[in-house]
Coordinates of C-alpha atoms in Angstrom, one line a residue:
X82 CA -38.0 56.0 60.6
X83 CA -39.7 59.1 62.5
X84 CA -42.9 59.3 64.1
X85 CA -44.0 60.8 61.2
X86 CA -43.4 58.4 59.0
X87 CA -45.3 55.5 60.9
X88 CA -48.3 54.4 59.2
X89 CA -49.5 51.9 61.8
X90 CA -53.2 52.3 62.6
X91 CA -54.5 53.2 65.5
X92 CA -55.9 50.0 67.9
X93 CA -59.2 48.9 67.4
X94 CA -61.4 50.1 70.3
X95 CA -59.4 52.9 70.9
X96 CA -61.2 55.7 69.6
X97 CA -64.4 54.0 71.4
X98 CA -63.0 53.9 74.8
X99 CA -65.7 56.9 76.4
X100 CA -68.8 55.5 74.6
X101 CA -69.8 52.9 76.9
X102 CA -73.6 52.5 77.7
X103 CA -72.6 51.5 81.6
X104 CA -70.7 53.9 83.4
X105 CA -69.4 51.5 85.3
X106 CA -67.3 50.7 82.3
X107 CA -65.7 54.2 82.0
X108 CA -62.8 53.2 84.8
X109 CA -61.4 51.2 82.0
X110 CA -60.5 54.0 79.8
X111 CA -57.2 55.0 81.4
X112 CA -56.5 50.9 80.9
X113 CA -56.9 51.4 77.6
X114 CA -55.4 54.5 76.9
X115 CA -52.0 53.3 78.7
X116 CA -52.1 50.3 76.5
X117 CA -52.6 52.3 73.4
X118 CA -49.5 54.1 74.1
X119 CA -47.5 51.6 75.1
X120 CA -48.3 50.0 71.8
X121 CA -47.3 53.1 69.6
X122 CA -44.1 53.4 71.4
X123 CA -43.6 49.8 70.9
X124 CA -43.6 50.4 66.9
X125 CA -41.7 53.8 67.2
X126 CA -38.8 51.6 68.7
X127 CA -38.9 49.2 66.5
X128 CA -38.7 51.2 63.2
X129 CA -36.2 53.7 64.8
X130 CA -34.2 51.1 66.6
X131 CA -34.6 47.9 64.6
X132 CA -35.3 48.6 61.1
X133 CA -35.1 52.4 60.6
X134 CA -31.5 53.3 61.5
X135 CA -28.9 54.2 59.1
X136 CA -25.9 53.8 61.5
X137 CA -25.5 49.8 61.9
X138 CA -24.2 50.4 65.7
X139 CA -27.9 52.0 66.5
X140 CA -29.3 49.1 64.7
X141 CA -30.2 45.4 66.5
X142 CA -28.3 43.8 63.3
X143 CA -25.0 41.9 64.3
X144 CA -22.5 43.9 62.3
X145 CA -20.4 41.6 59.7
X146 CA -17.0 42.8 59.9
X147 CA -15.0 41.8 56.3
X148 CA -11.5 42.4 55.5
X149 CA -10.5 44.1 52.2
X150 CA -6.6 44.8 50.4
X151 CA -6.7 46.7 47.0
X152 CA -4.8 47.4 44.5
X153 CA -3.2 50.8 44.5
X154 CA -4.3 51.5 41.2
X155 CA -7.7 50.5 42.4
X156 CA -7.9 52.4 45.7
X157 CA -9.9 55.6 44.7
X158 CA -12.7 53.4 43.1
X159 CA -13.0 50.8 45.8
X160 CA -13.3 53.5 48.5
X161 CA -16.1 54.5 46.3
X162 CA -17.4 51.3 46.2
X163 CA -17.1 50.3 49.7
X164 CA -19.4 53.9 50.7
X165 CA -22.0 52.6 48.6
X166 CA -21.9 49.1 49.7
X167 CA -22.3 50.0 53.6
X168 CA -24.7 52.8 52.6
X169 CA -27.0 50.1 51.3
X170 CA -25.9 46.9 53.3
X171 CA -25.6 48.8 56.7
X172 CA -24.9 45.5 58.8
X173 CA -21.7 45.2 56.7
X174 CA -18.5 47.1 58.2
X175 CA -15.7 47.3 56.0
X176 CA -11.9 47.2 56.8
X177 CA -9.8 48.5 54.1
X178 CA -6.3 48.4 53.5
X179 CA -4.0 49.1 50.1
X180 CA -1.3 46.8 49.1
X181 CA 0.5 45.6 46.3
X182 CA 1.1 41.5 45.9
X183 CA 4.1 41.7 47.3
X184 CA 2.7 43.4 50.5
X185 CA -0.2 40.9 50.8
X186 CA 1.9 38.0 50.7
X187 CA 4.6 39.1 52.7
X188 CA 1.9 38.8 55.6
X189 CA 1.2 34.6 54.9
X190 CA 3.7 33.4 57.1
X191 CA 2.9 35.5 60.0
X192 CA 0.5 34.1 62.5
X193 CA -0.3 37.3 63.6
X194 CA -1.0 39.1 60.5
X195 CA -4.3 40.3 59.3
X196 CA -4.4 38.7 55.7
X197 CA -7.4 40.1 53.8
X198 CA -10.4 38.0 53.3
X199 CA -11.2 40.0 50.2
X200 CA -8.5 40.9 47.7
X201 CA -8.1 42.8 44.6
X202 CA -4.6 41.8 43.5
X203 CA -2.5 43.9 41.0
X204 CA -0.3 41.3 39.2
X205 CA -1.1 37.9 37.4
X206 CA 1.9 36.2 39.9
X207 CA -0.6 36.1 42.7
X208 CA -2.1 32.8 42.6
X209 CA 1.0 31.0 42.2
X210 CA 2.2 33.0 45.4
X211 CA -0.8 32.4 47.3
X212 CA -0.6 28.3 46.8
X213 CA 3.2 28.7 47.7
X214 CA 2.4 30.1 50.9
X215 CA -0.3 27.4 51.7
X216 CA -3.3 29.8 50.6
X217 CA -6.1 29.1 48.4
X218 CA -7.5 32.3 46.4
X219 CA -11.1 31.9 44.6
X220 CA -11.7 34.0 41.6
X221 CA -15.2 36.0 42.8
X222 CA -14.9 38.1 39.3
X223 CA -11.8 37.4 36.8
X224 CA -11.7 41.1 36.2
X225 CA -13.5 44.0 37.4
X226 CA -11.1 46.5 35.7
X227 CA -7.7 46.5 33.5
X228 CA -5.3 48.6 32.0
X229 CA -2.5 47.5 29.1
X230 CA 1.2 47.7 30.0
X231 CA 3.7 49.5 27.5
X232 CA 7.0 50.9 27.6
X233 CA 8.1 54.4 29.2
X234 CA 11.0 56.2 27.9
X235 CA 12.7 60.0 27.2
X236 CA 11.3 61.7 24.0
X237 CA 13.5 59.7 21.7
X238 CA 12.4 56.3 22.9
X239 CA 11.4 54.2 19.4
X240 CA 8.9 51.0 19.8
X241 CA 10.9 47.9 19.7
X242 CA 9.3 45.0 17.6
X243 CA 8.9 42.8 20.0
X244 CA 8.6 42.0 24.1
X245 CA 11.6 39.5 23.1
X246 CA 13.6 42.3 21.5
X247 CA 12.7 44.6 25.0
X248 CA 14.4 41.9 26.6
X249 CA 17.8 41.6 24.7
X250 CA 17.9 45.0 23.7
X251 CA 19.8 45.9 26.9
X252 CA 17.9 49.3 27.8
X253 CA 15.3 47.4 30.1
X254 CA 15.0 49.0 33.3
X255 CA 12.0 46.5 35.4
X256 CA 11.3 46.1 39.1
X257 CA 10.9 43.3 41.0
X258 CA 8.0 41.7 38.6
X259 CA 7.1 39.7 42.1
X260 CA 6.1 43.1 43.5
X261 CA 5.4 45.1 40.3
X262 CA 2.3 43.9 38.1
X263 CA 3.8 46.3 35.0
X264 CA 7.7 44.0 35.4
X265 CA 5.7 40.7 35.7
X266 CA 3.9 41.5 32.5
X267 CA 7.2 42.7 30.8
X268 CA 8.6 38.8 32.0
X269 CA 5.5 37.2 30.4
X270 CA 4.8 39.1 27.2
X271 CA 7.3 37.1 25.4
X272 CA 5.9 33.6 26.0
X273 CA 2.4 35.0 25.4
X274 CA 4.1 36.4 21.9
X275 CA 6.1 33.1 21.3
X276 CA 3.6 32.2 18.3
X277 CA 4.2 34.9 16.4
X278 CA 7.7 35.4 16.6
X279 CA 8.7 31.1 16.3
X280 CA 10.3 31.0 19.8
X281 CA 10.3 28.0 21.8
X282 CA 10.0 27.9 25.6
X283 CA 13.8 27.4 26.5
X284 CA 14.5 30.0 24.3
X285 CA 12.2 32.8 25.7
X286 CA 13.7 31.6 29.4
X287 CA 17.3 31.7 28.3
X288 CA 16.6 35.7 27.5
X289 CA 15.4 36.2 31.2
X290 CA 18.9 35.0 32.3
X291 CA 21.1 38.7 31.8
X292 CA 17.6 40.5 32.4
X293 CA 17.4 38.5 36.1
X294 CA 21.1 38.5 36.9
X295 CA 21.6 42.1 36.0
X296 CA 18.7 43.2 38.5
X297 CA 20.3 40.9 41.1
X298 CA 23.6 42.7 40.8
X299 CA 22.5 46.0 41.0
X300 CA 20.2 44.7 44.3
X301 CA 22.7 43.8 46.1
X302 CA 24.8 47.1 45.5
X303 CA 21.8 48.6 46.8
X304 CA 20.2 50.4 43.6
X305 CA 17.1 48.6 43.3
X306 CA 15.1 49.3 40.0
X307 CA 11.9 50.9 40.5
X308 CA 9.0 52.0 38.3
X309 CA 9.2 55.8 38.9
X310 CA 8.5 57.5 36.2
X311 CA 8.9 61.3 37.2
X312 CA 12.7 60.5 37.1
X313 CA 12.9 60.2 33.4
X314 CA 14.0 62.8 31.6
X315 CA 15.3 64.0 27.9
X316 CA 18.2 61.9 28.0
X317 CA 16.7 58.5 29.6
X318 CA 17.4 56.0 27.1
X319 CA 16.3 53.3 29.6
X320 CA 12.8 51.6 29.0
X321 CA 10.5 51.4 32.1
X322 CA 7.2 48.6 31.9
X323 CA 4.5 50.8 33.3
X324 CA 0.6 50.4 32.9
X325 CA -1.6 53.0 30.9
X326 CA -3.0 54.7 34.2
X327 CA 0.3 55.0 35.6
X328 CA 1.7 56.6 32.4
X329 CA -1.3 59.2 31.9
X330 CA -0.8 59.8 35.8
X331 CA 3.0 60.5 35.3
X332 CA 2.7 62.7 31.9
X333 CA 0.6 65.1 33.9
X334 CA 4.0 66.7 35.7
X335 CA 6.5 65.1 33.3
X336 CA 5.9 66.0 29.6
X337 CA 9.6 64.3 28.6
X338 CA 7.7 60.9 28.6
X339 CA 6.7 58.9 25.7
X340 CA 4.5 55.3 26.0
X341 CA 5.5 53.2 23.3
X342 CA 4.2 49.4 22.7
X343 CA 5.9 46.4 20.9
X344 CA 4.2 45.8 17.3
X345 CA 3.4 42.4 18.8
X346 CA 1.1 43.6 21.0
X347 CA 0.4 44.5 24.6
X348 CA -0.6 42.7 28.0
X349 CA -3.6 43.6 29.8
X350 CA -2.6 44.0 33.7
X351 CA -6.3 42.4 35.0
X352 CA -7.6 43.3 38.8
X353 CA -10.2 40.3 40.0
X354 CA -12.0 40.0 43.2
X355 CA -10.2 37.2 44.7
X356 CA -11.8 35.1 47.8
X357 CA -8.3 34.2 50.1
X358 CA -8.8 31.2 52.2
X359 CA -5.8 28.9 54.5
X360 CA -5.5 26.0 52.8
X361 CA -8.8 24.2 50.9
X362 CA -11.5 25.8 50.2
X363 CA -14.8 25.1 51.3
X364 CA -17.3 26.7 48.6
X365 CA -20.4 26.5 50.1
X366 CA -18.8 28.2 53.4
X367 CA -17.5 31.2 51.8
X368 CA -21.0 31.5 50.2
X369 CA -22.4 31.6 53.4
X370 CA -19.9 33.4 55.3
X371 CA -20.2 38.0 55.2
X372 CA -16.8 38.1 53.4
X373 CA -18.1 35.6 50.2
X374 CA -21.3 37.8 50.4
X375 CA -19.4 41.3 50.6
X376 CA -17.0 39.8 47.1
X377 CA -20.3 39.5 45.1
X378 CA -22.0 42.9 46.3
X379 CA -18.5 44.5 44.8
X380 CA -18.3 42.5 41.9
X381 CA -22.0 43.6 41.2
X382 CA -21.0 47.3 42.2
X383 CA -18.3 47.7 39.8
X384 CA -20.8 45.9 36.9
X385 CA -23.2 49.0 37.8
X386 CA -23.1 52.3 36.0
X387 CA -21.7 53.6 39.4
X388 CA -19.1 51.3 38.9
X389 CA -18.3 51.7 35.7
X390 CA -18.1 55.6 36.0
X391 CA -15.6 55.3 38.8
X392 CA -13.6 52.8 36.7
X393 CA -13.2 55.2 33.6
X394 CA -12.8 58.2 35.9
X395 CA -9.6 56.2 37.4
X396 CA -8.1 56.3 33.8
X397 CA -8.3 52.3 33.7
X398 CA -10.4 50.5 31.4
X399 CA -13.5 48.4 32.3
X400 CA -14.1 44.3 32.0
X401 CA -14.9 44.8 28.7
X402 CA -11.2 46.5 27.7
X403 CA -12.5 49.1 25.5
X404 CA -10.4 52.0 25.1
X405 CA -10.4 55.1 26.6
X406 CA -12.0 57.9 25.8
X407 CA -10.5 60.6 23.8
X408 CA -7.6 58.7 22.0
X409 CA -5.5 59.0 24.9
X410 CA -3.3 56.0 26.0
X411 CA -2.7 53.1 23.8
X412 CA -5.6 53.2 22.0
X413 CA -6.5 50.1 20.3
X414 CA -3.5 48.2 20.4
X415 CA -3.7 44.8 19.8
X416 CA -4.0 42.5 23.1
X417 CA -1.7 39.4 24.1
X418 CA -3.5 37.0 25.7
X419 CA -1.9 35.7 29.1
X420 CA 0.5 32.8 29.4
X421 CA -1.1 29.9 31.4
X422 CA -0.5 29.7 35.0
X423 CA 2.5 26.8 34.8
X424 CA 4.5 29.4 32.8
X425 CA 3.7 32.4 34.8
X426 CA 4.7 30.3 38.1
X427 CA 7.9 29.1 36.3
X428 CA 8.5 32.5 34.7
X429 CA 8.2 34.0 38.2
X430 CA 10.7 31.0 40.0
X431 CA 13.5 31.4 37.5
X432 CA 13.4 35.1 38.0
X433 CA 13.5 34.7 42.0
X434 CA 16.5 32.1 41.0
X435 CA 18.8 34.2 39.0
X436 CA 17.6 37.5 40.7
X437 CA 18.5 36.7 44.1
X438 CA 21.9 35.7 44.8
X439 CA 22.5 33.1 46.6
X440 CA 24.3 33.2 50.3
X441 CA 25.7 29.7 50.7
X442 CA 27.7 28.2 53.4
X443 CA 28.7 24.8 52.3
X444 CA 29.2 22.5 55.2
X445 CA 30.9 19.3 54.4
X446 CA 31.1 15.8 56.1
X447 CA 34.3 15.2 56.5
X448 CA 34.2 11.5 59.0
X449 CA 35.8 8.3 58.1
X450 CA 32.8 6.9 56.3
X451 CA 33.2 9.6 53.3
X452 CA 36.1 7.2 52.3
X453 CA 33.9 4.7 51.2
X454 CA 32.6 4.0 47.9
X455 CA 29.9 5.3 45.7
X456 CA 29.9 3.7 41.9
X457 CA 33.3 4.0 41.2
X458 CA 34.6 7.2 43.3
X459 CA 34.7 8.0 47.1
X460 CA 31.9 9.6 48.9
X461 CA 33.8 12.5 49.7
X462 CA 35.1 13.3 46.1
X463 CA 31.7 12.8 44.6
X464 CA 30.7 15.5 46.8
X465 CA 33.9 17.8 46.2
X466 CA 33.1 17.6 42.4
X467 CA 29.8 18.7 43.2
X468 CA 30.7 21.9 44.9
X469 CA 33.7 22.6 42.3
X470 CA 30.9 22.7 39.4
X471 CA 28.8 25.1 41.5
X472 CA 31.3 27.2 42.1
X473 CA 32.0 27.4 38.0
X474 CA 28.4 28.4 37.3
X475 CA 27.2 30.6 40.3
X476 CA 27.3 34.5 39.5
X477 CA 30.2 36.7 40.6
X478 CA 28.1 38.5 43.3
X479 CA 27.0 35.0 45.2
X480 CA 28.3 34.5 48.5
X481 CA 29.8 31.2 49.4
X482 CA 31.8 29.5 52.8
X483 CA 32.9 26.4 53.2
X484 CA 33.3 24.6 56.4
X485 CA 33.8 20.7 57.5
X486 CA 33.1 18.5 60.3
X487 CA 33.9 15.4 62.2
X488 CA 34.7 14.5 66.0
X489 CA 37.4 17.0 67.4
X490 CA 38.0 18.7 63.9
X491 CA 37.5 22.0 65.5
X492 CA 39.5 21.5 68.6
X493 CA 38.9 19.3 71.7
X494 CA 35.0 19.1 72.1
X495 CA 34.2 21.1 68.4
X496 CA 33.0 19.4 65.6
X497 CA 33.4 22.3 62.6
X498 CA 36.3 24.1 61.3
X499 CA 36.0 27.0 59.3
X500 CA 37.8 26.8 56.1
X501 CA 37.0 30.2 53.8
X502 CA 34.5 32.6 55.7
X503 CA 31.8 33.6 53.8
X504 CA 32.4 35.8 50.9
X505 CA 31.5 37.3 47.2
X506 CA 33.2 35.1 44.9
X507 CA 34.3 37.8 43.2
X508 CA 36.4 39.5 46.3
X509 CA 40.1 39.7 46.9
X510 CA 40.8 36.6 48.8
X511 CA 44.6 37.2 49.3
X512 CA 47.7 35.8 47.2
X513 CA 46.1 37.7 44.1
X514 CA 43.1 35.1 44.2
X515 CA 39.6 35.8 43.9
X516 CA 37.1 34.2 46.3
X517 CA 35.7 31.8 44.1
X518 CA 39.5 30.5 43.0
X519 CA 40.4 30.1 46.7
X520 CA 37.4 28.4 47.4
X521 CA 37.8 26.0 44.2
X522 CA 41.5 25.3 45.9
X523 CA 40.4 24.3 49.1
X524 CA 37.3 22.4 47.8
X525 CA 39.9 20.5 46.0
X526 CA 42.2 19.8 49.3
X527 CA 38.7 18.3 51.0
X528 CA 39.3 14.2 50.4
X529 CA 42.7 14.6 51.9
X530 CA 40.9 16.2 55.3
X531 CA 38.9 13.3 56.1
X532 CA 38.8 11.4 59.5
X533 CA 36.6 10.6 63.1
X534 CA 33.2 10.1 63.6
X535 CA 30.5 12.5 62.6
X536 CA 29.2 14.9 65.1
X537 CA 26.7 16.6 62.7
X538 CA 23.8 17.8 65.5
X539 CA 27.0 20.2 66.7
X540 CA 27.4 21.5 63.7
X541 CA 24.1 22.3 62.4
X542 CA 23.4 24.3 65.0
X543 CA 26.9 26.3 64.9
X544 CA 26.4 26.9 61.3
X545 CA 22.9 28.0 61.2
X546 CA 24.2 30.7 63.8
X547 CA 26.7 31.5 61.9
X548 CA 24.4 32.1 58.5
X549 CA 21.8 33.9 60.8
X550 CA 24.7 36.2 61.7
X551 CA 25.8 37.0 58.1
X552 CA 22.4 37.3 56.6
X553 CA 21.9 39.5 54.0
X554 CA 18.3 40.5 53.0
X555 CA 19.9 41.1 49.1
X556 CA 20.4 37.4 49.3
X557 CA 19.0 33.8 50.0
X558 CA 20.8 32.7 52.9
X559 CA 21.2 29.1 53.1
X560 CA 23.4 26.5 54.8
X561 CA 24.1 23.1 52.6
X562 CA 25.3 20.2 54.1
X563 CA 27.0 17.5 52.4
X564 CA 27.0 14.4 54.6
X565 CA 26.6 10.5 54.2
X566 CA 24.7 10.5 57.4
X567 CA 26.7 7.5 59.0
X568 CA 24.9 7.2 62.5
X569 CA 28.2 7.8 64.1
X570 CA 27.4 11.1 65.7
X571 CA 29.4 12.2 68.3
X572 CA 27.3 15.2 69.0
X573 CA 26.6 16.8 72.6
X574 CA 23.2 17.5 71.9
X575 CA 20.3 15.2 71.1
X576 CA 17.7 15.8 68.1
X577 CA 15.2 16.9 69.7
X578 CA 17.2 19.4 71.9
X579 CA 18.3 20.6 68.3
X580 CA 15.4 21.0 66.8
X581 CA 13.8 23.0 69.6
X582 CA 16.8 25.5 69.6
X583 CA 16.1 25.7 65.7
X584 CA 12.5 26.8 66.1
X585 CA 13.9 29.2 68.9
X586 CA 16.3 30.7 66.7
X587 CA 14.3 30.7 63.6
X588 CA 13.0 34.3 62.7
X589 CA 10.8 35.1 59.7
X590 CA 12.1 38.2 58.9
X591 CA 15.9 37.0 58.4
X592 CA 15.2 33.5 57.2
X593 CA 18.1 31.1 56.6
X594 CA 17.3 27.4 55.3
X595 CA 19.2 24.3 56.0
X596 CA 19.6 22.4 52.8
X597 CA 20.7 18.8 53.7
X598 CA 22.0 16.4 50.8
X599 CA 22.3 12.8 51.6
X600 CA 24.8 11.2 50.1
X601 CA 24.3 7.0 49.5
X602 CA 21.9 5.2 51.1
X603 CA 22.9 5.5 55.0
X604 CA 21.5 9.2 54.7
X605 CA 18.2 8.2 54.1
X606 CA 17.0 8.8 57.5
X607 CA 14.0 10.8 59.4
X608 CA 16.5 12.6 61.3
X609 CA 18.2 14.7 58.6
X610 CA 14.8 15.5 57.1
X611 CA 13.4 16.6 60.5
X612 CA 16.4 19.2 60.9
X613 CA 16.0 20.2 57.1
X614 CA 11.8 20.8 57.6
X615 CA 12.8 22.7 61.0
X616 CA 14.0 25.5 58.8
X617 CA 11.8 25.3 55.8
X618 CA 14.5 23.8 54.1
X619 CA 14.7 20.2 52.3
X620 CA 16.3 16.8 52.8
X621 CA 17.6 15.6 49.5
X622 CA 19.1 12.1 48.5
X623 CA 22.0 11.2 46.4
X624 CA 22.1 7.1 45.3
X625 CA 23.8 7.6 41.7
X626 CA 26.9 9.6 41.5
X627 CA 25.4 11.0 37.8
X628 CA 22.5 13.1 39.8
X629 CA 24.5 14.8 42.0
X630 CA 24.7 17.7 40.3
X631 CA 20.9 17.7 39.2
X632 CA 19.9 17.5 42.9
X633 CA 22.7 20.2 44.1
X634 CA 21.3 22.7 41.5
X635 CA 17.7 21.8 42.5
X636 CA 18.5 22.6 46.3
X637 CA 20.0 25.4 46.2
X638 CA 17.4 26.7 43.2
X639 CA 14.2 25.3 45.0
X640 CA 13.0 28.6 46.7

């Protein structure tokens, strides 16, 4: 506040300083004037520096820093919101970034990364992906803007009857639903319309299989699908999932595209405001901290006239979901409800398992104890049979290699031996055999190779290094050990040394998981669990021969 703005009255007695009846008191005049000036300067300083300054750096308030990440679709809107809030709350200092759900989730495992305190995600998968990484997201507002999802194609595109038919039709060109909200809702919509189609959850799940596997095969080949609407032409026959907002934006530069929606209805991509915390959330603490207060201020701004206008200008629908004015987009198309969280999480997990192929280095325990019986078969035969069944069901683009281990298996002092290097199952392996055929032939010969002591610790380290050397970003990279865990390890390393080396080698940017399938009660050991945990993997125990196939499937598919 400027001096002219101050209404502070003059101090009592100031204008009577020269009216004393006694001349001796006139000496007080300079003192009184000095006191008055000091008081006036103090008042001016208070208003200018303490309350009147618009710049928080010039005020005496403590700057409250908040990190905010918004979905790209809301970038322009959120910039207006931040500017408005910082103007009315000058002590709030917002660090704004823009990113998809995949962008944010990719930072959760990095202790040095800056995870946003407040987040506006662009996919219904946000909650499950946060939880899987050990974080918690609490909704400050369940929806501040939304946009329906349909299908964009060339000028001859027709609306399919259902989303289930879209999955079956062979024309769907979807992006990764872990990263793209429109693709995620395309995956979930058949579950939402199940009451109309009469399909069960299991039947819908089966329809995901070929779509996900086709995506995975193309991803391995480097042909990753995106939701780029600018490439659609008059001859395009594919259907691309897209939001109403993105279609309207693309239509301005590409008049060949049309927007269609199944007659069963359209899912809504909703944008909530989320307060992000690591692990458990202290609700009272979140209400006291700056990010909690800012989240509530942001929610109030979106419900204000200014916020509603900004949302409409961005060609997004408001929290009420009312159609855009002017009859553009999908209008008043029927809206499908979102599936529950369990269905959402399971559909995404199924997609990951099917679309991200396995790169699996299978390492078989060939020590003498593997000849012992478990049920009516030997331990080694049980493990080999499980491996053979897995080779029957893995897709052609999966990569599999085979090692065996026991004392001096690979020569003096080396516990492991490579039998089949990591290769695609459809690769040419020699003698006219594919990789799948060669591996099945070699696996059938494993029972005849059993001998010697265990040597698992040395082998774990060597196999982990090999999987890292052959790491491929298009695959889920793992080392799977089949072992009975018998306590006759002949390794040169001790367990603490191995754990330390695995931690040193572990690279979050190139993850490799060690998965251990323990066969028999002998494998129920804390040591094996520690080895798996050091790489983020799992340790499974098989006591019933009938369970091994199910356990193997769970181990390989648990991502």
